mmCIF file of C-alpha atoms in Angstrom:
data_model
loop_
_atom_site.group_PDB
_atom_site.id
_atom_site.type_symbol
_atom_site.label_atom_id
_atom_site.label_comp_id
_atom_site.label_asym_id
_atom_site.label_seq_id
_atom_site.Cartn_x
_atom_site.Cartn_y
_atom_site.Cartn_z
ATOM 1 C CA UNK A 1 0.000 0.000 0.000
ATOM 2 C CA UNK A 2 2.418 2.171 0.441
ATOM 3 C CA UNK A 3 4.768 1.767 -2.475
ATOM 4 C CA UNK A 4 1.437 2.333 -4.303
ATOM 5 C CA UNK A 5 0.984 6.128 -2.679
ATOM 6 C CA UNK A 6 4.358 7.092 -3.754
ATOM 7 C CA UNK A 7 3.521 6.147 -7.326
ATOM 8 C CA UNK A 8 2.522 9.426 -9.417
ATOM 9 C CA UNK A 9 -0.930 8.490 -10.338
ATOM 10 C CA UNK A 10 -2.788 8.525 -13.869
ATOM 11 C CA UNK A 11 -0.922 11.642 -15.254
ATOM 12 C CA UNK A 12 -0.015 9.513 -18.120
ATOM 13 C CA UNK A 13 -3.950 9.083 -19.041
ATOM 14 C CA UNK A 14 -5.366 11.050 -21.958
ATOM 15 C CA UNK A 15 -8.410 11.627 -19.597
ATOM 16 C CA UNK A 16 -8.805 11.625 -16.222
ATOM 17 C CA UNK A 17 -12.493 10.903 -14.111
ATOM 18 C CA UNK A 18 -13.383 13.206 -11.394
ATOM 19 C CA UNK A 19 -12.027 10.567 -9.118
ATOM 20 C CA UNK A 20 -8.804 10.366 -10.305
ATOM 21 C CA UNK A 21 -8.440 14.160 -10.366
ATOM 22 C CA UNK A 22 -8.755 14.044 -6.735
ATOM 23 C CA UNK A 23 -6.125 11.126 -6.328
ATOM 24 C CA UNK A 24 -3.717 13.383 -7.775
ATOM 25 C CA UNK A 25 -4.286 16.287 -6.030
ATOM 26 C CA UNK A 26 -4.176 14.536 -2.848
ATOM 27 C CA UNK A 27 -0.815 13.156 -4.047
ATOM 28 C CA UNK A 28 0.912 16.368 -5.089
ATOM 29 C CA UNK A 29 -0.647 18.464 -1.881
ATOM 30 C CA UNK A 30 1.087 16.540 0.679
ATOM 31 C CA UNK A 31 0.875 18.991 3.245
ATOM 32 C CA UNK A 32 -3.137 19.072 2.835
ATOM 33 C CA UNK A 33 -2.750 22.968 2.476
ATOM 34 C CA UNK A 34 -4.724 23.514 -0.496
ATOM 35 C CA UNK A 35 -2.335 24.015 -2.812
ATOM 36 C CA UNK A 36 0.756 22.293 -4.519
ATOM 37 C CA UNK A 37 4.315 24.595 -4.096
ATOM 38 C CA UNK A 38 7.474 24.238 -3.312
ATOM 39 C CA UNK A 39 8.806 20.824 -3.054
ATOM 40 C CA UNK A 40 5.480 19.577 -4.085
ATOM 41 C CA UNK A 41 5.122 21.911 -7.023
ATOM 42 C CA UNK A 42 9.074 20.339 -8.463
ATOM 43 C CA UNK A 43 7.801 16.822 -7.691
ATOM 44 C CA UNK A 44 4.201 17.832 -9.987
ATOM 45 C CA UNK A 45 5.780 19.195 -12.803
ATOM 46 C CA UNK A 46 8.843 16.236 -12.890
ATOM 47 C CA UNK A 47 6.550 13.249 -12.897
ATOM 48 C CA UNK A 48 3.996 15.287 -15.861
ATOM 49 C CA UNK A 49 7.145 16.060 -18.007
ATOM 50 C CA UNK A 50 7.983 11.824 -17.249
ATOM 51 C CA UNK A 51 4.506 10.970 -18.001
ATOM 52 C CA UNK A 52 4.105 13.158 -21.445
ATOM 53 C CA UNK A 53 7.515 12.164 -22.591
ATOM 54 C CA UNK A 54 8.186 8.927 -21.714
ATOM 55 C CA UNK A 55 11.135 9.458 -20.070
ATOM 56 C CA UNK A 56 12.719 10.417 -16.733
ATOM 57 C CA UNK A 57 13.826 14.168 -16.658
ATOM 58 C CA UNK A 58 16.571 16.036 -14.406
ATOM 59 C CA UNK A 59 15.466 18.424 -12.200
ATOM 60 C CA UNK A 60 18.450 19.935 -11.717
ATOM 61 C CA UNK A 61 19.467 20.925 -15.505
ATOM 62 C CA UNK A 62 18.580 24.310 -16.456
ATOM 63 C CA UNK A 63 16.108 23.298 -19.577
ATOM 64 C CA UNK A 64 14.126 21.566 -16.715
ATOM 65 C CA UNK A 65 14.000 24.842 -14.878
ATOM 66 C CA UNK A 66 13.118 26.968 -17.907
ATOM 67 C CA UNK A 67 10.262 24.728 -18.877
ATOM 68 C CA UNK A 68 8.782 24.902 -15.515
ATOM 69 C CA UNK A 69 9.104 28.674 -15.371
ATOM 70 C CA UNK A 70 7.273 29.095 -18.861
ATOM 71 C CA UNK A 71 4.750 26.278 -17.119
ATOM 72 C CA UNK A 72 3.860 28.197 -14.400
ATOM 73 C CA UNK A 73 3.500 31.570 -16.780
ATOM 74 C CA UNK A 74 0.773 29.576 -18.506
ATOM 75 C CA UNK A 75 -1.052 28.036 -15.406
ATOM 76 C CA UNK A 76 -0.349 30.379 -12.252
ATOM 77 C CA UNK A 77 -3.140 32.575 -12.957
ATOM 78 C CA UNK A 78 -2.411 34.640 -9.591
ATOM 79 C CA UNK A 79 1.565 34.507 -9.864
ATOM 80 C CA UNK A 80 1.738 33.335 -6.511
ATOM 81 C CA UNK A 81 4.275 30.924 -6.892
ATOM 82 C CA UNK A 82 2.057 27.385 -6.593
ATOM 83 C CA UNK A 83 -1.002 25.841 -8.088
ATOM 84 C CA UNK A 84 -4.038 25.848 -6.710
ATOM 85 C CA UNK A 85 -7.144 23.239 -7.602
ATOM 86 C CA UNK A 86 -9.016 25.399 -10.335
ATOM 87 C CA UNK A 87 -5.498 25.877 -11.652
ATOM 88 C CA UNK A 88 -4.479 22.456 -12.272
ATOM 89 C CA UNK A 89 -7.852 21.664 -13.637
ATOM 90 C CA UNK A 90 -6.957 23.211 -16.221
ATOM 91 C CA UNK A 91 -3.646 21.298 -16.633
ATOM 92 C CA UNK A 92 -4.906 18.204 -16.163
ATOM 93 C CA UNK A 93 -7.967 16.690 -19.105
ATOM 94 C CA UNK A 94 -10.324 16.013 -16.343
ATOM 95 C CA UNK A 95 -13.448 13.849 -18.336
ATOM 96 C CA UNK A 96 -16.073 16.244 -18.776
ATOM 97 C CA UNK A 97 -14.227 18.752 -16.803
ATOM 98 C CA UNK A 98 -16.724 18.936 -13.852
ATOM 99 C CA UNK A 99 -14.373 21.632 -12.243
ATOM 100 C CA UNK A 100 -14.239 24.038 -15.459
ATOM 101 C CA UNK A 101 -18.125 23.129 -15.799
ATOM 102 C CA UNK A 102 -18.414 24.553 -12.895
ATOM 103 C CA UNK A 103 -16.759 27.577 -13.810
ATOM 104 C CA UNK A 104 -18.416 28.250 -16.777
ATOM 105 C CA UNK A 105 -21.521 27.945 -14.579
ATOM 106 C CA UNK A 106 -20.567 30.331 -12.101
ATOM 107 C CA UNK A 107 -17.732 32.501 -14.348
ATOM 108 C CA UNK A 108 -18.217 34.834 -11.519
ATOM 109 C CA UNK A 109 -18.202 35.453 -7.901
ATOM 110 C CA UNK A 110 -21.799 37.233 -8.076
ATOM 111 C CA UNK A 111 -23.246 34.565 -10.002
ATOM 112 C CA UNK A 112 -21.590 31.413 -7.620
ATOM 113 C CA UNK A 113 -22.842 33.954 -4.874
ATOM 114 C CA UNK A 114 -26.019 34.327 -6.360
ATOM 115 C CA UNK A 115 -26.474 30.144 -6.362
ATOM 116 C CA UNK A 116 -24.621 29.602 -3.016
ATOM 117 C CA UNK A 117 -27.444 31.963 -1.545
ATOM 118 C CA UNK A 118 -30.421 29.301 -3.340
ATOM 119 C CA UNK A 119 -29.359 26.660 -1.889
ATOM 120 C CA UNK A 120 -28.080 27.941 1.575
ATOM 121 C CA UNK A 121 -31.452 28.468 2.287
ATOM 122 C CA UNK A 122 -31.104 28.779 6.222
ATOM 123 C CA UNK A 123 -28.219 31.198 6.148
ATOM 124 C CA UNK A 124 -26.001 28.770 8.107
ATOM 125 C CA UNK A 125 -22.497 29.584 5.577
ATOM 126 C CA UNK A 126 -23.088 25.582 4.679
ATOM 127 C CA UNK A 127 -24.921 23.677 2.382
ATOM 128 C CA UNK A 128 -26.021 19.973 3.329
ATOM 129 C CA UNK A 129 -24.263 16.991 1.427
ATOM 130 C CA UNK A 130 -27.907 16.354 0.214
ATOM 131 C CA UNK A 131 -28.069 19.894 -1.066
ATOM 132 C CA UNK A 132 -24.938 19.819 -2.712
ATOM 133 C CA UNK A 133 -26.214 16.885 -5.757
ATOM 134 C CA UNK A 134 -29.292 19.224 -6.986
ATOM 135 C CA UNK A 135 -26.644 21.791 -6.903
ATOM 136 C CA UNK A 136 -24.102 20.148 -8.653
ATOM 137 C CA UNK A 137 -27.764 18.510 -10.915
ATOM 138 C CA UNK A 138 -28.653 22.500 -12.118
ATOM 139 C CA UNK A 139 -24.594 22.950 -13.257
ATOM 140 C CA UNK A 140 -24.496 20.261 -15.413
ATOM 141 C CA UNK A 141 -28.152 20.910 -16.894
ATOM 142 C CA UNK A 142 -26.967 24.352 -17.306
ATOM 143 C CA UNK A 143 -24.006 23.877 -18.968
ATOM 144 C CA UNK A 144 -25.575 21.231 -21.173
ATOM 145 C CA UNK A 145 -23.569 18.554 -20.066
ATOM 146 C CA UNK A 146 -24.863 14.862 -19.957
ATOM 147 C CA UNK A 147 -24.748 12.983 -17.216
ATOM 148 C CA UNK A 148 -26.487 9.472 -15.573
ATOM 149 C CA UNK A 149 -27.009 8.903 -11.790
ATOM 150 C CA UNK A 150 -23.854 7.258 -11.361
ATOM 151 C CA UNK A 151 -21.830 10.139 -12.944
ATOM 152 C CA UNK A 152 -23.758 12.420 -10.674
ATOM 153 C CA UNK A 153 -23.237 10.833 -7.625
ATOM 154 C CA UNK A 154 -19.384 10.631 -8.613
ATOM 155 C CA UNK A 155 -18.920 14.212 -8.965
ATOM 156 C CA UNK A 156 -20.786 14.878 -5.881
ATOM 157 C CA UNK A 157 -18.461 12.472 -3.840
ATOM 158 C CA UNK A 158 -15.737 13.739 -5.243
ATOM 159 C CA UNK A 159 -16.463 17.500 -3.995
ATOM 160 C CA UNK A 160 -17.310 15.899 -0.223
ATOM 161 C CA UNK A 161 -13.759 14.318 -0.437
ATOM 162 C CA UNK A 162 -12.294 17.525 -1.818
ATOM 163 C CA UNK A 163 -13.682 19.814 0.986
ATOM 164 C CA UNK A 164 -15.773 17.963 3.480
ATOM 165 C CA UNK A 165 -12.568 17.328 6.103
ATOM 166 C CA UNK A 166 -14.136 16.608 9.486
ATOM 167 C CA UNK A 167 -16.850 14.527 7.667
ATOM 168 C CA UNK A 168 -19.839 16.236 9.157
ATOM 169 C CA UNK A 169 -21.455 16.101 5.482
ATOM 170 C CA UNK A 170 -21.679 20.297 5.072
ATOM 171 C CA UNK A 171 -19.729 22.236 2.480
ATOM 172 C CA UNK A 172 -18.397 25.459 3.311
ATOM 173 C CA UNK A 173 -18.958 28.778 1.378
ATOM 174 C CA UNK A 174 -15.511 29.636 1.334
ATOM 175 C CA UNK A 175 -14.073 25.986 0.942
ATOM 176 C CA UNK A 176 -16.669 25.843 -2.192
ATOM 177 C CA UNK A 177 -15.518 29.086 -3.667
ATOM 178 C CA UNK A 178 -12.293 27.556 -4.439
ATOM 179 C CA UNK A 179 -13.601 26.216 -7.160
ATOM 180 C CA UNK A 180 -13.923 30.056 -8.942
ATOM 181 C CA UNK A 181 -11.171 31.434 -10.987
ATOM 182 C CA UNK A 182 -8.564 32.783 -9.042
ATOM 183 C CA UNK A 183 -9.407 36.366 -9.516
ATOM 184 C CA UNK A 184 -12.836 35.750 -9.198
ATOM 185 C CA UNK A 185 -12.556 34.668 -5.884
ATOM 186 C CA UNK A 186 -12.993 37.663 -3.665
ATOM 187 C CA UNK A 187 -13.583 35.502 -0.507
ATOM 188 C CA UNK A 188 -9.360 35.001 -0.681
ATOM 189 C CA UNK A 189 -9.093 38.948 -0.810
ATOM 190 C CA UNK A 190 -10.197 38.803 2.947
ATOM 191 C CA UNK A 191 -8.763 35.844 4.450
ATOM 192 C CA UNK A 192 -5.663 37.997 5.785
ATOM 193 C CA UNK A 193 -7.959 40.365 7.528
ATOM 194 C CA UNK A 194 -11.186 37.815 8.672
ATOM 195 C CA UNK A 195 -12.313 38.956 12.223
ATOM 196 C CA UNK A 196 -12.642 37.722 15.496
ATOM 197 C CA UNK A 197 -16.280 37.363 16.679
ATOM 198 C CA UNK A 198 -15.626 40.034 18.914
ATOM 199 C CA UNK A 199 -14.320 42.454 16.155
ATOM 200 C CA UNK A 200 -17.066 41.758 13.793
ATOM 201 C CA UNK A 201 -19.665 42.333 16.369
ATOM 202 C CA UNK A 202 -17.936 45.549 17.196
ATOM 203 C CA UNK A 203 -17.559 46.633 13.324
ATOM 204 C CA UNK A 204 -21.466 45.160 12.626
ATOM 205 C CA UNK A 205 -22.740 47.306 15.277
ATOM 206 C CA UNK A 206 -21.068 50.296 14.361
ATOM 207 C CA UNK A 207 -22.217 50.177 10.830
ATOM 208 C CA UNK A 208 -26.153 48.823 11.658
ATOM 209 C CA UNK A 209 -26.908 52.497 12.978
ATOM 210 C CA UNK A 210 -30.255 52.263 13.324
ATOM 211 C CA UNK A 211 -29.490 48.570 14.779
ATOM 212 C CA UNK A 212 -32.228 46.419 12.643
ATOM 213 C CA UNK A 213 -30.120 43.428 12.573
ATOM 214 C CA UNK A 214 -29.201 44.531 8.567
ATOM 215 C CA UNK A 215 -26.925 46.575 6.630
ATOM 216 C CA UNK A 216 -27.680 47.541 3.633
ATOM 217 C CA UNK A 217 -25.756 48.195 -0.053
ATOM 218 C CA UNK A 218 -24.408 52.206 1.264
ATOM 219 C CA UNK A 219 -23.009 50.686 4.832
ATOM 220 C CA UNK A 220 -21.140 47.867 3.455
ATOM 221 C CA UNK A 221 -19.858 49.807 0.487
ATOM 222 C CA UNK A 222 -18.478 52.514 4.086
ATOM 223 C CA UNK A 223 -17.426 48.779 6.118
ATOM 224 C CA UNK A 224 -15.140 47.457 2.855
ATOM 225 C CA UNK A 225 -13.742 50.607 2.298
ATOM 226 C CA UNK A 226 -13.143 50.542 5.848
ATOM 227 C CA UNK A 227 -11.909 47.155 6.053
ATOM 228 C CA UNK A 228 -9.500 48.052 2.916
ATOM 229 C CA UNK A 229 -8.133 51.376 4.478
ATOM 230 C CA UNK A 230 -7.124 48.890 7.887
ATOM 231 C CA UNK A 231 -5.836 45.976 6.346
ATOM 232 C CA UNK A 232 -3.750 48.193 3.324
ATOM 233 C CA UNK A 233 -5.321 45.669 1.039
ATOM 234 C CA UNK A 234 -4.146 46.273 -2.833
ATOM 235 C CA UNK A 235 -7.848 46.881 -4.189
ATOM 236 C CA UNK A 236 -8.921 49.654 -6.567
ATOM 237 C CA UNK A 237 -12.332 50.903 -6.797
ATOM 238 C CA UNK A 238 -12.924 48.836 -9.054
ATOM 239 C CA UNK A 239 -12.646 45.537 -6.869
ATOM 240 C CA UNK A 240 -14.205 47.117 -4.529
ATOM 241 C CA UNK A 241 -17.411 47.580 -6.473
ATOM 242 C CA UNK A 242 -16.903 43.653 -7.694
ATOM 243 C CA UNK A 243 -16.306 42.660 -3.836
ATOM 244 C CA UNK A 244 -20.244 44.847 -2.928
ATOM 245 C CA UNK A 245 -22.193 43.206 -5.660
ATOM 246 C CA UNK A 246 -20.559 39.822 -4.604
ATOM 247 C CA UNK A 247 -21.719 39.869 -1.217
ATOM 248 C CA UNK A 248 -25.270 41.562 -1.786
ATOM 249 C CA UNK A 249 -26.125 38.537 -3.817
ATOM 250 C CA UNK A 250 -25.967 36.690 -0.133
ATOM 251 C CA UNK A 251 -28.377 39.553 0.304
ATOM 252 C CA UNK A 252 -32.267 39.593 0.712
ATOM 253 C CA UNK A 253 -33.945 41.982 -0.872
ATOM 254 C CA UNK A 254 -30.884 44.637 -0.619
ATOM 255 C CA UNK A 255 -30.875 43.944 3.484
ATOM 256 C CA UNK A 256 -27.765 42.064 4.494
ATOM 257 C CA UNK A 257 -28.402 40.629 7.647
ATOM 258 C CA UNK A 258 -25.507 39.477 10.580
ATOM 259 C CA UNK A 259 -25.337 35.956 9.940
ATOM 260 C CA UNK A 260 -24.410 36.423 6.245
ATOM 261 C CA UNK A 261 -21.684 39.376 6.455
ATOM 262 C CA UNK A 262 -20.572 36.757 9.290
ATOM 263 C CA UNK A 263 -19.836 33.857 6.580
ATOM 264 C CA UNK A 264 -17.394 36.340 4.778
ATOM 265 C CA UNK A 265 -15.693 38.011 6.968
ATOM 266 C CA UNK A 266 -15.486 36.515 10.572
ATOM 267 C CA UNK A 267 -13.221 33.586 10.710
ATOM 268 C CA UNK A 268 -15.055 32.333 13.695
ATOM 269 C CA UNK A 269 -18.308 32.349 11.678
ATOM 270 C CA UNK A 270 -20.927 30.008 12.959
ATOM 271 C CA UNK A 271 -22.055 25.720 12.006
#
């Protein structure tokens, strides 16, 4: 078993299933972090260069290290320096892409937020593993994709394993949302600055003047910019508009209540 693990797996395969796309990233992301880099990133891009050419390759000769660079031009959509899961689904031929089905679903962070908000219907930041197959059901219909049963239940497996850690059978809005584009996903914009309860009560409060449990599209437009101003985040006015009409689609009828600001921005938001 484990001479198996340290096997690359299926990047040699003109097509991968769902299933297999999540073998490999579980390979590559040793550390469980969410992302491949460093030493995982020069162990990725090694055994696809052995798998597409047939042959072993050096990591330490300089064409190596060229071809990795120009790799990483074409797939590290955010220049950070790694690869995250929406990246490598697009390096990898992943049957019926689910992933970049998904994307083309939900091409941006209004529109995922937009869906999240259907079928979070109690407000809770979660959606049910129940919920999550007539979810994943509308994307395919949507993007006119065919699918059986089996196929469905697959795909909707395959997104438990991906993000469903402790096994408690709820997904996450911002686990989820790592499935957007890189730069669509605003929810990363504010995971170095997420609150403390006690902050976001404080910062809530201050901004509900008239303290009816709701802000509305004005008073978060004055919290963000706040937020922004604090944290020095590098966000033009632009983003800023992108980052409002992302998080009023959480919103009912233009009122944004507590518990969904709370998904966004307090890291201690509730289950």
């Amino acid at each position: 078993m484990a001479t198996q693990a340290q096997q690359p797996p299926h990047l040699h395969l003109a097509e991968l299933t769902a299933t297999q796309f999540l073998d490999v990233w579980k390979h590559f992301d040793a550390d469980g972090n969410g992302y491949i880099e460093g030493k995982e990133l020069e162990n990725f891009f090694r055994q696809l260069e052995t798998a597409r050419r047939g042959t072993g390759v050096d990591p330490t000769h300089a064409a190596f290290r060229e071809k990795m660079k120009e790799f990483m031009m074409k797939f590290d959509k955010n220049a950070d320096g790694r690869i995250e899961m929406s990246e490598l689904a697009q390096i990898l031929p992943t049957e019926e892409n689910f992933l970049l089905c998904f994307r083309t679903f939900v091409g941006s962070s209004a529109e995922f937020m937009a869906a999240w908000r259907r079928y979070d219907t109690d407000r809770s930041g979660y959606i049910e593993a129940n919920e999550l197959k007539g979810f994943l059901s509308d994307l395919l219909k949507k993007a006119n994709r065919h699918y059986d049963d089996k196929k469905l239940n697959e795909y909707t497996q395959t997104i438990l394993k991906m993000f469903d850690l402790n096994g408690d059978g709820k997904l996450g809005l911002s686990e989820m949302a790592r499935l957007l584009p890189v730069q669509e996903n605003f929810l990363l914009k504010f995971e170095g600055c997420k609150l403390s309860a006690e902050q976001f009560n404080v910062i809530f409060t201050f901004y509900d003047k008239d303290g009816n449990g709701y802000i509305d599209e004005q008073e978060l437009d004055a919290l963000l910019k706040d937020l922004h101003d604090k944290n020095k985040m590098e966000l033009d006015s632009t983003g800023l508009v992108g980052y409002k009409k992302s998080i009023m689609a959480l919103s009912d009828a233009g009122k944004l209540y507590r518990t969904e600001l709370e998904i966004v921005l307090c890291r201690d938001s509730p289950l």
